[in-house]
Every structure is written in C-alpha cells, then in structure tokens.
Coordinates of C-alpha atoms in Angstrom, one line a residue:
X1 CA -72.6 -6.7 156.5
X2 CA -73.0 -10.4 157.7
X3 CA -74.8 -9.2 160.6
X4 CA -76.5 -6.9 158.8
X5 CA -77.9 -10.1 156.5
X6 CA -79.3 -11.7 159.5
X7 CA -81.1 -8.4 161.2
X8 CA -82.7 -7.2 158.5
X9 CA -86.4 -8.3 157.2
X10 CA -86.1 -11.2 154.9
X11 CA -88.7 -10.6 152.8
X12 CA -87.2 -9.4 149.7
X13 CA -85.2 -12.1 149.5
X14 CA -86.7 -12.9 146.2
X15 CA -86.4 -11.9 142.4
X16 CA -87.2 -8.9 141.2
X17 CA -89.2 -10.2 138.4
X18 CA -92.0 -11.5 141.6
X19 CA -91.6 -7.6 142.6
X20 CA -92.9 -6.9 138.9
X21 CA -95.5 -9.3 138.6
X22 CA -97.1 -8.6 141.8
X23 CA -96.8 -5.0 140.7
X24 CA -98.7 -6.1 137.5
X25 CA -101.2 -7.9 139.4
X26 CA -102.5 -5.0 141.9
X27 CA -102.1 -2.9 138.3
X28 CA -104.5 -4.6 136.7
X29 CA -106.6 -5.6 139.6
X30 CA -106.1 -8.8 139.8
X31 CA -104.2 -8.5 143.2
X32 CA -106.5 -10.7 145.6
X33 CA -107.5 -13.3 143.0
X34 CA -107.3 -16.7 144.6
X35 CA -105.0 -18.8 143.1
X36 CA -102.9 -22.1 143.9
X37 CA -99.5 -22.9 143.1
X38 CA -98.0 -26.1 143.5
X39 CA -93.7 -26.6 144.5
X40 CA -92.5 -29.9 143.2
X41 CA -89.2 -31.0 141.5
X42 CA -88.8 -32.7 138.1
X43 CA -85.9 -35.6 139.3
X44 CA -84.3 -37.4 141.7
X45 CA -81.2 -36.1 142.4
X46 CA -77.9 -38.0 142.4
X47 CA -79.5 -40.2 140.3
X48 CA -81.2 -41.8 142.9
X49 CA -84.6 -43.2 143.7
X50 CA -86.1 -41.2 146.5
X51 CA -85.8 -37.9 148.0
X52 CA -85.9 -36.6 151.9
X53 CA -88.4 -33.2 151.9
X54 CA -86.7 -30.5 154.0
X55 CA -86.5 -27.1 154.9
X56 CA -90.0 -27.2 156.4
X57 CA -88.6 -25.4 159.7
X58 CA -87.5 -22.6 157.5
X59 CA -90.8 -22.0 155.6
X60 CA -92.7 -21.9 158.9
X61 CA -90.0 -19.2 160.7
X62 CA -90.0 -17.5 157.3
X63 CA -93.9 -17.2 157.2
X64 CA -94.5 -16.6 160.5
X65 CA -92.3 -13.4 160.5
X66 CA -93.2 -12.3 156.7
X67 CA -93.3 -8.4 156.5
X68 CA -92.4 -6.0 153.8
X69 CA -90.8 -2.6 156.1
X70 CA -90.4 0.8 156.2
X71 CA -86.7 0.0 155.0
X72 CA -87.6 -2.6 152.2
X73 CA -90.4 -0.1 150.6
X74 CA -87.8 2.9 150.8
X75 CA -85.5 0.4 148.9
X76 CA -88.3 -0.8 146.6
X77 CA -89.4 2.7 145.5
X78 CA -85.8 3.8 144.7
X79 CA -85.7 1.1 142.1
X80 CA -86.2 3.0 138.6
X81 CA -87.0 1.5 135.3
X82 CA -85.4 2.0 131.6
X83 CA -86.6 5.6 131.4
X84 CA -85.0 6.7 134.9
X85 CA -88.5 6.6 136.7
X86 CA -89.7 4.9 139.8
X87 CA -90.4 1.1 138.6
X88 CA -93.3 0.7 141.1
X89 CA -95.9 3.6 142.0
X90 CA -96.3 5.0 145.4
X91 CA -100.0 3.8 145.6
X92 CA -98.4 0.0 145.1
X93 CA -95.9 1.0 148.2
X94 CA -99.2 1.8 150.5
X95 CA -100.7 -1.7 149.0
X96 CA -97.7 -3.6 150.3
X97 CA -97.3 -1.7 153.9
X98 CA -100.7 -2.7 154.7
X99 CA -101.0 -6.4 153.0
X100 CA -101.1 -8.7 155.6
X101 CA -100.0 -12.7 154.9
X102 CA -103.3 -14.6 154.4
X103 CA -102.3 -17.5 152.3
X104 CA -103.2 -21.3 153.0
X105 CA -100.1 -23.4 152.9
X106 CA -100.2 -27.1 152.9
X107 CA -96.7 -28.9 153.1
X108 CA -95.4 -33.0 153.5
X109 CA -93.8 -33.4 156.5
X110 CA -90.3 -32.9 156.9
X111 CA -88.3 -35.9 156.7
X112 CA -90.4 -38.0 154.5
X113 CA -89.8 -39.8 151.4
X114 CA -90.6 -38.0 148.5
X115 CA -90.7 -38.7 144.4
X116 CA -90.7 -36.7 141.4
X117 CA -94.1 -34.3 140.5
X118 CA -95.2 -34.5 143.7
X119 CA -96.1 -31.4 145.2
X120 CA -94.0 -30.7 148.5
X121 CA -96.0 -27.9 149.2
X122 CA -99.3 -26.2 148.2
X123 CA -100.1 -22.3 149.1
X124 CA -103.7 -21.1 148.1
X125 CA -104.5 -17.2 148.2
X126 CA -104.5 -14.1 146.6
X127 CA -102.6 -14.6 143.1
X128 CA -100.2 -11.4 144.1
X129 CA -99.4 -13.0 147.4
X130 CA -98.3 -16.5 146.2
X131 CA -96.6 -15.1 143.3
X132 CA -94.2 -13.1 145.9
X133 CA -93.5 -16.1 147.5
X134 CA -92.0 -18.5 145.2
X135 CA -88.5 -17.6 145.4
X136 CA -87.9 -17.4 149.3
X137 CA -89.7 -21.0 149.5
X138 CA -87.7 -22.9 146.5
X139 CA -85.0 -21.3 147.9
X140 CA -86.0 -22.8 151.8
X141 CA -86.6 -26.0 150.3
X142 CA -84.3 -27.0 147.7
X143 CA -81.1 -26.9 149.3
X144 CA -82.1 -28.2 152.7
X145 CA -84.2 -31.4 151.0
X146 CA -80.8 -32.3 148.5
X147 CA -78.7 -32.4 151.8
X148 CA -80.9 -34.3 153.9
X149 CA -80.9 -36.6 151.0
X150 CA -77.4 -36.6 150.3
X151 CA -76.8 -37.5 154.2
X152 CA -79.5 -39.9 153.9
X153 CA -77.9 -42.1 151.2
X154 CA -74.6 -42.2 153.0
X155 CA -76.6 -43.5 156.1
X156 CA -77.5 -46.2 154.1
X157 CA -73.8 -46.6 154.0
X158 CA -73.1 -46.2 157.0
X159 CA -75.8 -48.8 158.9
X160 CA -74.8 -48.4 162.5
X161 CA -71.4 -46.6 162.3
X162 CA -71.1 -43.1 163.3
X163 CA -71.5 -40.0 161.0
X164 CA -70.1 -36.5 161.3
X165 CA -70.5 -33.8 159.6
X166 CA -67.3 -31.2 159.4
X167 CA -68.6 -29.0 156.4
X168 CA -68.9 -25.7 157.9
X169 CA -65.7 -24.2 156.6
X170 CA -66.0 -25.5 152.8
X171 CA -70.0 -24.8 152.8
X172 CA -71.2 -21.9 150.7
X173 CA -71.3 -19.2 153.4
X174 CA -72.6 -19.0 156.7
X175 CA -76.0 -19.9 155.7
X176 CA -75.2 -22.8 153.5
X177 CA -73.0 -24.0 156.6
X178 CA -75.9 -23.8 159.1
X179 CA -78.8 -24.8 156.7
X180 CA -76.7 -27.8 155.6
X181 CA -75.5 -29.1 159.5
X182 CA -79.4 -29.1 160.4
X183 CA -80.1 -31.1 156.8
X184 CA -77.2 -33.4 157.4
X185 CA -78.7 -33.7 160.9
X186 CA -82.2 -34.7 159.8
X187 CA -80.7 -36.8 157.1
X188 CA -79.0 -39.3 159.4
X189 CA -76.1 -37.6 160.6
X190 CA -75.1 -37.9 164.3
X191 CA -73.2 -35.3 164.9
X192 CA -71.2 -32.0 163.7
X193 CA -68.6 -30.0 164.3
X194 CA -70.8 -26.6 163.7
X195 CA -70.7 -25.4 167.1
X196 CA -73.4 -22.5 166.1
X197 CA -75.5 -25.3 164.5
X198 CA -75.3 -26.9 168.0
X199 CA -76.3 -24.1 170.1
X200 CA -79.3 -23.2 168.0
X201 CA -80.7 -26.9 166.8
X202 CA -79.7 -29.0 169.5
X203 CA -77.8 -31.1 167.1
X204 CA -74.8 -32.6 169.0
X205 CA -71.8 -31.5 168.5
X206 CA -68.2 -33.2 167.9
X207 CA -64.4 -32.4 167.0
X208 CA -60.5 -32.4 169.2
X209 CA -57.6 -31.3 167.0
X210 CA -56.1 -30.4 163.4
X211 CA -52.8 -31.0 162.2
X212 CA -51.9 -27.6 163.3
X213 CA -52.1 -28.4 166.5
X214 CA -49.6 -31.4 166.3
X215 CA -47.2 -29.1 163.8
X216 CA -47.3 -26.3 166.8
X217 CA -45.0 -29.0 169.1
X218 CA -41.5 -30.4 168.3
X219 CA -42.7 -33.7 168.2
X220 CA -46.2 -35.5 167.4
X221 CA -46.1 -37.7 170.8
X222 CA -45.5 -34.1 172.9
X223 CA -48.7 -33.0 171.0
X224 CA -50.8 -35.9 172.1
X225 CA -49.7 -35.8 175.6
X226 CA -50.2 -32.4 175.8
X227 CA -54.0 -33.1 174.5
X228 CA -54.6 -35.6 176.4
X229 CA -53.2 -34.1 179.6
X230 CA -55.5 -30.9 179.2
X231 CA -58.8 -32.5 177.9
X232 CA -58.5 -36.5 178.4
X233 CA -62.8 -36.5 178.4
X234 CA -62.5 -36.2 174.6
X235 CA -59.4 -37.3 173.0
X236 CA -59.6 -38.6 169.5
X237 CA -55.9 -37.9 168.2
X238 CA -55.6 -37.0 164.5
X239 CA -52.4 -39.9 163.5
X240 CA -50.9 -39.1 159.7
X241 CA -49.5 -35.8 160.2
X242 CA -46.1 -37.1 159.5
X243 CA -46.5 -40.8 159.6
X244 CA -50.2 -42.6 160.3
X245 CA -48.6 -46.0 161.2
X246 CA -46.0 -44.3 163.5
X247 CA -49.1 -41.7 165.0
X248 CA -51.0 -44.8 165.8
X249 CA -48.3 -46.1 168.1
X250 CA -47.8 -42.6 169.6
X251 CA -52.2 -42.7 169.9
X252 CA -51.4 -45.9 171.8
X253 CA -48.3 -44.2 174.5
X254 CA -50.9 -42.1 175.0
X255 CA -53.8 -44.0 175.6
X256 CA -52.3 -46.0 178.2
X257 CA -51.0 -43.0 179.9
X258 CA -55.1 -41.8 179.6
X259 CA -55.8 -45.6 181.7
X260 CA -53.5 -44.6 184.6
X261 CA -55.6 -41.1 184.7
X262 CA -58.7 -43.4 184.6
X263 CA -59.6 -42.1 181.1
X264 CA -59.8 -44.1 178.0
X265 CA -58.5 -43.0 174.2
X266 CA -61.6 -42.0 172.1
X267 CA -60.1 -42.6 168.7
X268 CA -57.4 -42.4 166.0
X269 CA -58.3 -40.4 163.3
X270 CA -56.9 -41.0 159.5
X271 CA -57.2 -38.1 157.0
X272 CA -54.9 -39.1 154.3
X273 CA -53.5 -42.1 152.4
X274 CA -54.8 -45.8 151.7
X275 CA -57.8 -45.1 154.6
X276 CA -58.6 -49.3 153.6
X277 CA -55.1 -50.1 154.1
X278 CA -54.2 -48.4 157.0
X279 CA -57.4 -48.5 159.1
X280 CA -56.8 -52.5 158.6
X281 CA -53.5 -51.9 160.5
X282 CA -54.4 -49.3 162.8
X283 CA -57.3 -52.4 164.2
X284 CA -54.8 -54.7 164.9
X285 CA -51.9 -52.2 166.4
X286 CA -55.1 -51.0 168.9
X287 CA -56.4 -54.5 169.2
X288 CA -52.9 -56.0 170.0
X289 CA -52.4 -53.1 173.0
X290 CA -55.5 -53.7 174.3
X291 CA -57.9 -50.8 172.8
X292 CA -60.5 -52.6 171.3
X293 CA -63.2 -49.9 171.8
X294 CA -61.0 -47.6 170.5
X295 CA -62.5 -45.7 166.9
X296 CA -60.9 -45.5 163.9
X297 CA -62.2 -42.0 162.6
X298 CA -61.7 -41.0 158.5
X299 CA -62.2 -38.2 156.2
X300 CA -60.7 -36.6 153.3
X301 CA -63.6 -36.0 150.5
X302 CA -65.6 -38.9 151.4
X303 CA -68.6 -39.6 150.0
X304 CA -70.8 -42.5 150.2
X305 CA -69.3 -44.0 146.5
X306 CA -65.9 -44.1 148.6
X307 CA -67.6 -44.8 151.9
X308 CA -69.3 -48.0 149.7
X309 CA -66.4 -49.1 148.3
X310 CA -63.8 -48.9 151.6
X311 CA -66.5 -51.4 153.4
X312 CA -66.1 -53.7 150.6
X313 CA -62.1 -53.4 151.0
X314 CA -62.7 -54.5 154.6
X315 CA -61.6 -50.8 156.3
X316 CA -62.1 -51.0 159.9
X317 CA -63.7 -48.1 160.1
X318 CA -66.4 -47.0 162.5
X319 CA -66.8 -43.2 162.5
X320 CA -66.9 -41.1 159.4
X321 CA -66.5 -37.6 159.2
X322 CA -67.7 -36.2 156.1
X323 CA -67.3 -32.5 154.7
X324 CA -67.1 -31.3 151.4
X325 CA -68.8 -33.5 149.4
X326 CA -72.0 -33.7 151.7
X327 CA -72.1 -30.1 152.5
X328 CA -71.7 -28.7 148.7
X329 CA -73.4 -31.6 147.3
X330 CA -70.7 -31.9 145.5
X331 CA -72.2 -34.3 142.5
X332 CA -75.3 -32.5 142.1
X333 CA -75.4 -28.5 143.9
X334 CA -78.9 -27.7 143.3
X335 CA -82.3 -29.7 143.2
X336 CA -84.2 -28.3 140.4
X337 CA -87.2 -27.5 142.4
X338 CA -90.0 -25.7 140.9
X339 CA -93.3 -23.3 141.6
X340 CA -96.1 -23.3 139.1
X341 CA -99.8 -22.2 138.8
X342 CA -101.7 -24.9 138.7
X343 CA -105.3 -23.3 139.1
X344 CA -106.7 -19.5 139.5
X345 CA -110.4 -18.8 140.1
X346 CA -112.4 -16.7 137.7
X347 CA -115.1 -14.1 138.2
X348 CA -118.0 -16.6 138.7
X349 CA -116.0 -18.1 141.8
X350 CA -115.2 -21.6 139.8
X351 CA -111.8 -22.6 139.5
X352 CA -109.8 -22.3 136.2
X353 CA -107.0 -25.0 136.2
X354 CA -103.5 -23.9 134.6
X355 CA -100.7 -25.8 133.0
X356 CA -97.3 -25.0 131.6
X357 CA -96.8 -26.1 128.4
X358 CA -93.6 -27.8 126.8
X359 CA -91.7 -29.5 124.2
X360 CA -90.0 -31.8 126.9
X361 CA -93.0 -33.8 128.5
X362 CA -91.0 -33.8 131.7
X363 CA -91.4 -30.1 131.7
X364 CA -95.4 -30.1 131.5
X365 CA -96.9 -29.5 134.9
X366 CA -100.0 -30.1 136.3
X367 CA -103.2 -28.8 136.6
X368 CA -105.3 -29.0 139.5
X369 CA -106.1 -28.4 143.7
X370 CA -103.0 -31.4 144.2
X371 CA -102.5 -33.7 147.0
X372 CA -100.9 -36.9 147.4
X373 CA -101.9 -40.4 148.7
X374 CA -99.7 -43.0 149.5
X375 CA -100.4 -46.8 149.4
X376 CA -99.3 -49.0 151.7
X377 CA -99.7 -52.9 152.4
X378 CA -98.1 -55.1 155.1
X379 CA -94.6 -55.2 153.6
X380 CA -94.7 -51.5 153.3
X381 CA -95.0 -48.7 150.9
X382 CA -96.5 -49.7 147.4
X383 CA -97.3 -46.6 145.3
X384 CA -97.5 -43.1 145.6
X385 CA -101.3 -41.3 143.1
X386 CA -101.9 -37.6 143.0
X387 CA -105.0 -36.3 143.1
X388 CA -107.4 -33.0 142.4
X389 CA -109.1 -32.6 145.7
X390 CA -111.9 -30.5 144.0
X391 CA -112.5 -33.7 142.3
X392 CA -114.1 -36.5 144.4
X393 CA -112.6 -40.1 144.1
X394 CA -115.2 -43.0 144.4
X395 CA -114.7 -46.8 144.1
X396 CA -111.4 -48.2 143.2
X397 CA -109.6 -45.2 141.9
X398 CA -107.3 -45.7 139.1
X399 CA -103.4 -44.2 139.2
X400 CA -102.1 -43.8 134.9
X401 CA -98.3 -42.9 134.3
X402 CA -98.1 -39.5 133.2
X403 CA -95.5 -40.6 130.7
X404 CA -97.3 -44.0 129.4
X405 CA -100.5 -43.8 129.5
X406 CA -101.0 -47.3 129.0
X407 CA -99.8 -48.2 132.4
X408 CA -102.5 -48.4 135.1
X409 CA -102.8 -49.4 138.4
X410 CA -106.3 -49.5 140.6
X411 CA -106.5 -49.9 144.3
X412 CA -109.1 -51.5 145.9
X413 CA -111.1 -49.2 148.7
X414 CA -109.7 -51.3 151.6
X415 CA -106.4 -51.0 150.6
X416 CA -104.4 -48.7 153.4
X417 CA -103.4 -45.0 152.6
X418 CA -102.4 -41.4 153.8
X419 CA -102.7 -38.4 152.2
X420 CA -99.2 -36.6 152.6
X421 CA -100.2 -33.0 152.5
X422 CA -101.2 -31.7 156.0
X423 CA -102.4 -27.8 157.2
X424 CA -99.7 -25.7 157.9
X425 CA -100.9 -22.4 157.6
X426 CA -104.9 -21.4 157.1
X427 CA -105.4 -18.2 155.9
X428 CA -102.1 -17.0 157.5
X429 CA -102.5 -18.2 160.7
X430 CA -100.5 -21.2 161.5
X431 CA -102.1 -24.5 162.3
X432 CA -99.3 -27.1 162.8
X433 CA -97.4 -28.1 165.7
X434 CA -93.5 -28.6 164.3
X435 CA -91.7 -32.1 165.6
X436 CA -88.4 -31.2 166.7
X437 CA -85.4 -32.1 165.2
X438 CA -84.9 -35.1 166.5
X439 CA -88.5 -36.5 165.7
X440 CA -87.9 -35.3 162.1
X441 CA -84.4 -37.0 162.1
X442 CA -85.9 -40.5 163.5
X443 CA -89.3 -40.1 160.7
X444 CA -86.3 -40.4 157.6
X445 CA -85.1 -43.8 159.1
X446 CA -88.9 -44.8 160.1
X447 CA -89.5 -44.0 156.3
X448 CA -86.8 -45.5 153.9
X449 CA -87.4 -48.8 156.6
X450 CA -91.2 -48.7 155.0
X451 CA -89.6 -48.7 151.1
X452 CA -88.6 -51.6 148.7
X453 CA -84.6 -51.8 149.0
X454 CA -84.3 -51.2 145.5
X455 CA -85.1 -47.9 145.6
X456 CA -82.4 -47.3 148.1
X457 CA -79.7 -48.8 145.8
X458 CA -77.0 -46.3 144.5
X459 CA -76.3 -47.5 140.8
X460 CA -79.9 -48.2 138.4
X461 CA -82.5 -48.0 141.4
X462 CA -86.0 -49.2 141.0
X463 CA -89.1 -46.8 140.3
X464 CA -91.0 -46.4 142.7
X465 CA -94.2 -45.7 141.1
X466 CA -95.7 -42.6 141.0
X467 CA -98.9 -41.6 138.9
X468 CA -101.8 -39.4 138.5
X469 CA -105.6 -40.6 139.1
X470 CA -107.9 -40.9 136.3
X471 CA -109.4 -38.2 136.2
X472 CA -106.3 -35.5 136.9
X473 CA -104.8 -37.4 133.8
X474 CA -108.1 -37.0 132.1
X475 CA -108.0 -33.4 132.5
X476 CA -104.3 -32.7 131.9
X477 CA -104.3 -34.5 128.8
X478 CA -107.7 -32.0 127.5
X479 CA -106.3 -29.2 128.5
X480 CA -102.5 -30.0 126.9
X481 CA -105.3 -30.5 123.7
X482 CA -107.1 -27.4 124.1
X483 CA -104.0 -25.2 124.2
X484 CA -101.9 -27.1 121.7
X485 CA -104.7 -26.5 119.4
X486 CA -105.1 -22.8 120.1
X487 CA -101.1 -22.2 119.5

C-alpha cells in the first residue's frame, strides 16, 4: 500500500467536508465565483517569538501536478449519503474531470521569518477551487514550517557546531520522516542520516554504526578495529555501549592504528549517561593522545533546552545529533495553521470582504485582499503591517495592534520596506523560479541575523510587532460591528 500512497494522484488528499462544499458550490451556482482565502497561523509555536515559513516546495509540486482522475471520480461517486444514495451527482463528476487549476497563489518565501496573522499564502479564484484546496496546503505547510522552526531554534544553540538530524525511524511515517529531514535541512541542520532524503534533496548525508554493531563482536575494541579496518574514510565510533570512559580509550587504540593507515579518527560518539560529564573527560583522554580534532558526537532526546543547558555545564561537545524531539516536535506536534475567506466578489464585480467571527479575539480573522510589508532600518528589521492591496496607502501609513487599539505606530515614506508576498502561481500557471535548498537553508540564517536578539531568546521573548494599517483595522472593526449587530 506504501507504494501505492506515493503513485497515486494526490488530489483527494483532503477532507471530505471540501468535497461537500465544493459540491454545494457548483449546486448552487456559485462554482467560479472569485474569491480569496488567506492561510495564516494564530501563535508562535514553542512559545517562541518567530516562525521559519516552509513547505513552499511541496505547494508548488502539489499544484503543478493537481488533477482529480478517472480513479479518484470512480472513488468519489461510490461515496453515498444517509439515505444509501450517491452523495455527489454524476453531472458534478463531469464538472470535476474537466476543471482545470486556474487559481492565483501568492506565497512568502520559504525560509523567512514569519509572525502571527500574517498570511503565508494568498490563493485568489473560483470560490469552488480554493475551497478544495485548503486541506492539502495547511497540511504542506504546517508541519514542514514547525520543523524548520524547531531546527532553527536549536541552531541558535548550536552557533557553529555541527547539527544532525537522525529522526527517520521515530518520525510519523515515511512522509513525516522525509518532509521533516528537508525542514530540519532548511532549518539549520547540516546533515542527516535519511539516506532517501539525501538522494532526492541533495541534503548531505551522515551516520557509521549502532550499538548492535559493537554487541555483534566478543569485544568492543574487535568491533572498532573491524570498522575502522573496512571503512577508515568515515569512522566516528559509538563509545558507551558497555563503558563510555573505557570505549573512549578503545576509540583512541584505534585511532592511532587509523594514523599508521594514514587516516584519522572522525569522532567518539556518546548516547547515554552524564553527556556534560563525560564529554568533559572524553576532551582531555583525546587531547592527552594527541586527537585534538577529534569530535565528540551526542544524542539521546536532545533538544535545544538540553543542548542550552549542557553548553552552560561546559560539555565539550561539537556535533549533535538530534532525533526524536526535532523530528516529532515533540513539545508542540502541530502548528495550528489556518485557511479563511477573507473576501468573495458579488454580482456587480466589487469585492465583498469576509470575517470569522468569535468570542476569543485571537480567533477573529481578517478581512481583506492581504499582503505584508516589512520595515527595516540600518540595524535591521523593525516591524512587520498588513495591508488590503485593494486599498491604496498614501503618506505615512499608520500600523494599530489588532488587540489594543490604542497602540500605533507610523512610518515615514522614506523609511525602507518589502512586501513579502510574491507571484507564485497566475491563474494556474506558474510564475516563480524556486531557490534550491541550499539557498532556502542560507535565507533562514540571513534572516534571524536581520532580527532584534530578543526575539530569538527561548524563555519570555520579545514581540516583535506586528499590526494592521489604518484602514484594514478600520474596516475589520465595522464589519465585526455590522455583524455583531445583526446576530
């Protein structure tokens, strides 16, 4: 069936309830009504203060191949409602062979810093269309943009030691393992051990022995040698099997015997125990014999809380390889990423602009054609305003807090900006030219460099401010009036 997964058309790889809404859309005639629908998320996640966007990549391979076939419409019309009928006509079948993809998407870049309410991506086109949509993209998006942050913060971490990934056989499936090297990738990462992930993104790839290996011999040093005799280009010997302190002097027997060969011993490897403690000792048992470029490698469950607080300890470690807890996001599992209407036109070709009403203000969304402009000055990035592009902005625009109104902020027209969104698909066709990975993964480090530290910081970060212009507010706030008072 695996294989199965990955042959197959992915376009029903959505909810039904998108099935049943476009259904009721071409029902009622309302199928190729223009509409927009902004995806955003609501917070930060690991109780942070910033987010990486990506998943990009995905959306565009998605897109570009989007097709509902012969197969998926045999398995959509055998779907039967409460009284034992077909759920969706024959004549809606015929509407979805022939509908060709002929939405607008605009997206933020992959790999760029990204807050709360801000749209990551905007599609524009027929209402029936975007509607079918909006489970495939969260779905691309989410997971892919809390890895990349995840890897990101433990980057920070990191600064300039070395970061691996070995995830693959604790992720959530073979997707989840894949999606997640490629985030971890973008996010900062240097390496995995995903050799799949290797072959098909170019991300490089890393990894020697388990403890299995060294169990399979009668002693730990016969293990080594044998290693090291058979593949001395990439020894990095995995030392607490039985004893870390005692596998660090075996590492050492071996390394010299690597010297005489004219090869030198990659690394030790800890994966249980005090990593502070013994990586401490492990430095000076190398140092002492002369392997001074020699890595100390850890895992077990890191994270960067424990990466954090073994660099305060004074660990000598250099190279972290990181599984579980990056490749689950093992804090936080799932963004909270979200799709709403945010304008529809009517019959007189003017745009009707849409909001989502609720008791939790946080839960409100926004109205309006959206895109985002970014401030900057010399030191760097300053504050972040969405805007209605149907509505022009002239003079010194004026950014209010959507949760305190009372807090404004005007920029003067010579101040510096970008607008984040850019063309990625008009009318179904696409228009952008995708960075590789490698570009994507050097834009998140070109990025954060461009923020105030504070919203780096793991435990109360700043707030990096965020707001709506003048007249977006303005409009929000009548409309949340108007329908307040019509409830």
């Amino acid at each position: 069936m695996i294989n199965r997964l990955y042959d197959t058309s992915l376009s029903l790889l959505t909810d039904l309830y998108q099935l049943t809404m476009a259904y009721g859309y071409w029902k009622s005639g309302k199928a190729e009504q223009e509409a927009v629908f902004n995806l955003y998320f609501r917070k930060h996640p690991f109780q942070g203060g910033f987010t990486i966007t990506c998943g990009l990549s995905s959306v565009i391979d998605y897109l570009n191949e989007y097709r509902i076939d012969e197969e998926d419409l045999e398995y959509i019309g055998s779907l039967k409602g409460s009284d034992d009928k077909a759920l969706f006509e024959i004549e809606f079948l015929d509407y979805l062979r022939t509908m060709e993809f002929k939405c607008s998407v605009n997206a933020i870049p992959e790999g760029t810093v990204v807050f709360p309410n801000e749209p990551l991506l905007r599609i524009q086109g027929p209402v029936l269309q975007c509607q079918l949509l909006e489970t495939p993209l969260l779905n691309l998006l989410n997971f892919q943009s809390l890895i990349a942050t995840k890897a990101a913060r433990m980057r920070l971490i990191a600064n300039n030691d070395a970061l691996l990934e070995f995830g693959l056989r604790r992720a959530q499936g073979p997707d989840g393992g894949m999606t997640a090297s490629r985030a971890a990738y973008i996010g900062g990462f240097d390496a995995t051990s995903n050799v799949l992930a290797g072959k098909l993104y170019g991300i490089p790839v890393r990894g020697t022995h388990a403890h299995s290996w060294v169990m399979s011999f009668d002693s730990e040093l016969e293990s080594f040698e044998t290693y090291a005799k058979y593949m001395p280009n990439n020894v990095t010997l995995l030392v607490d099997t039985y004893d870390s302190i005692k596998g660090v002097e075996n590492a050492i027997i071996v390394g010299n015997q690597l010297r005489e060969r004219g090869y030198e011993l990659g690394g030790i490897r800890l994966d249980s125990g005090d990593l502070a403690y013994l990586s401490i000792e492990a430095r000076k048992l190398l140092d002492e014999a002369g392997f001074e470029k020699t890595n100390i490698v850890a895992s077990n469950d890191l994270d960067e809380y424990i990466m954090d607080s073994l660099k305060i300890q004074g660990a000598k470690i250099n190279v972290w390889g990181i599984g579980t807890k990056l490749v689950t996001a093992f804090d936080q599992p799932a963004l909270g990423g979200v799709f709403k209407l945010a304008a529809i036109k009517n019959e007189s070709g003017e745009w009707d602009y849409k909001l989502k009403l609720s008791e939790q203000a946080i839960k409100v969304s926004t109205p309006g054609i959206q895109q985002v402009r970014r401030f900057k000055d010399s030191k760097g990035f300053i504050s972040d305003m969405i805007f209605n592009i149907e509505t022009p902005l002239s003079g010194k625009p004026t950014m209010v807090d959507p949760y305190d109104f009372t807090k404004t902020r005007s920029f003067s027209e010579t101040v510096s900006y970008e607008d984040l969104l850019v063309p990625i698909f008009a009318e179904g066709t696409l228009v952008y030219s995708l960075p590789s990975i490698y570009e994507t993964r050097e834009r998140v480090e070109q990025q954060l460099a461009h923020f105030h530290k504070g919203i780096k910081r793991f435990v109360n970060p700043h707030t990096y401010p965020v707001g709506l212009e003048k007249q977006l507010f303005d409009m929000k706030t009548d409309l949340i009036v108007k329908l307040r008072a019509a409830k």
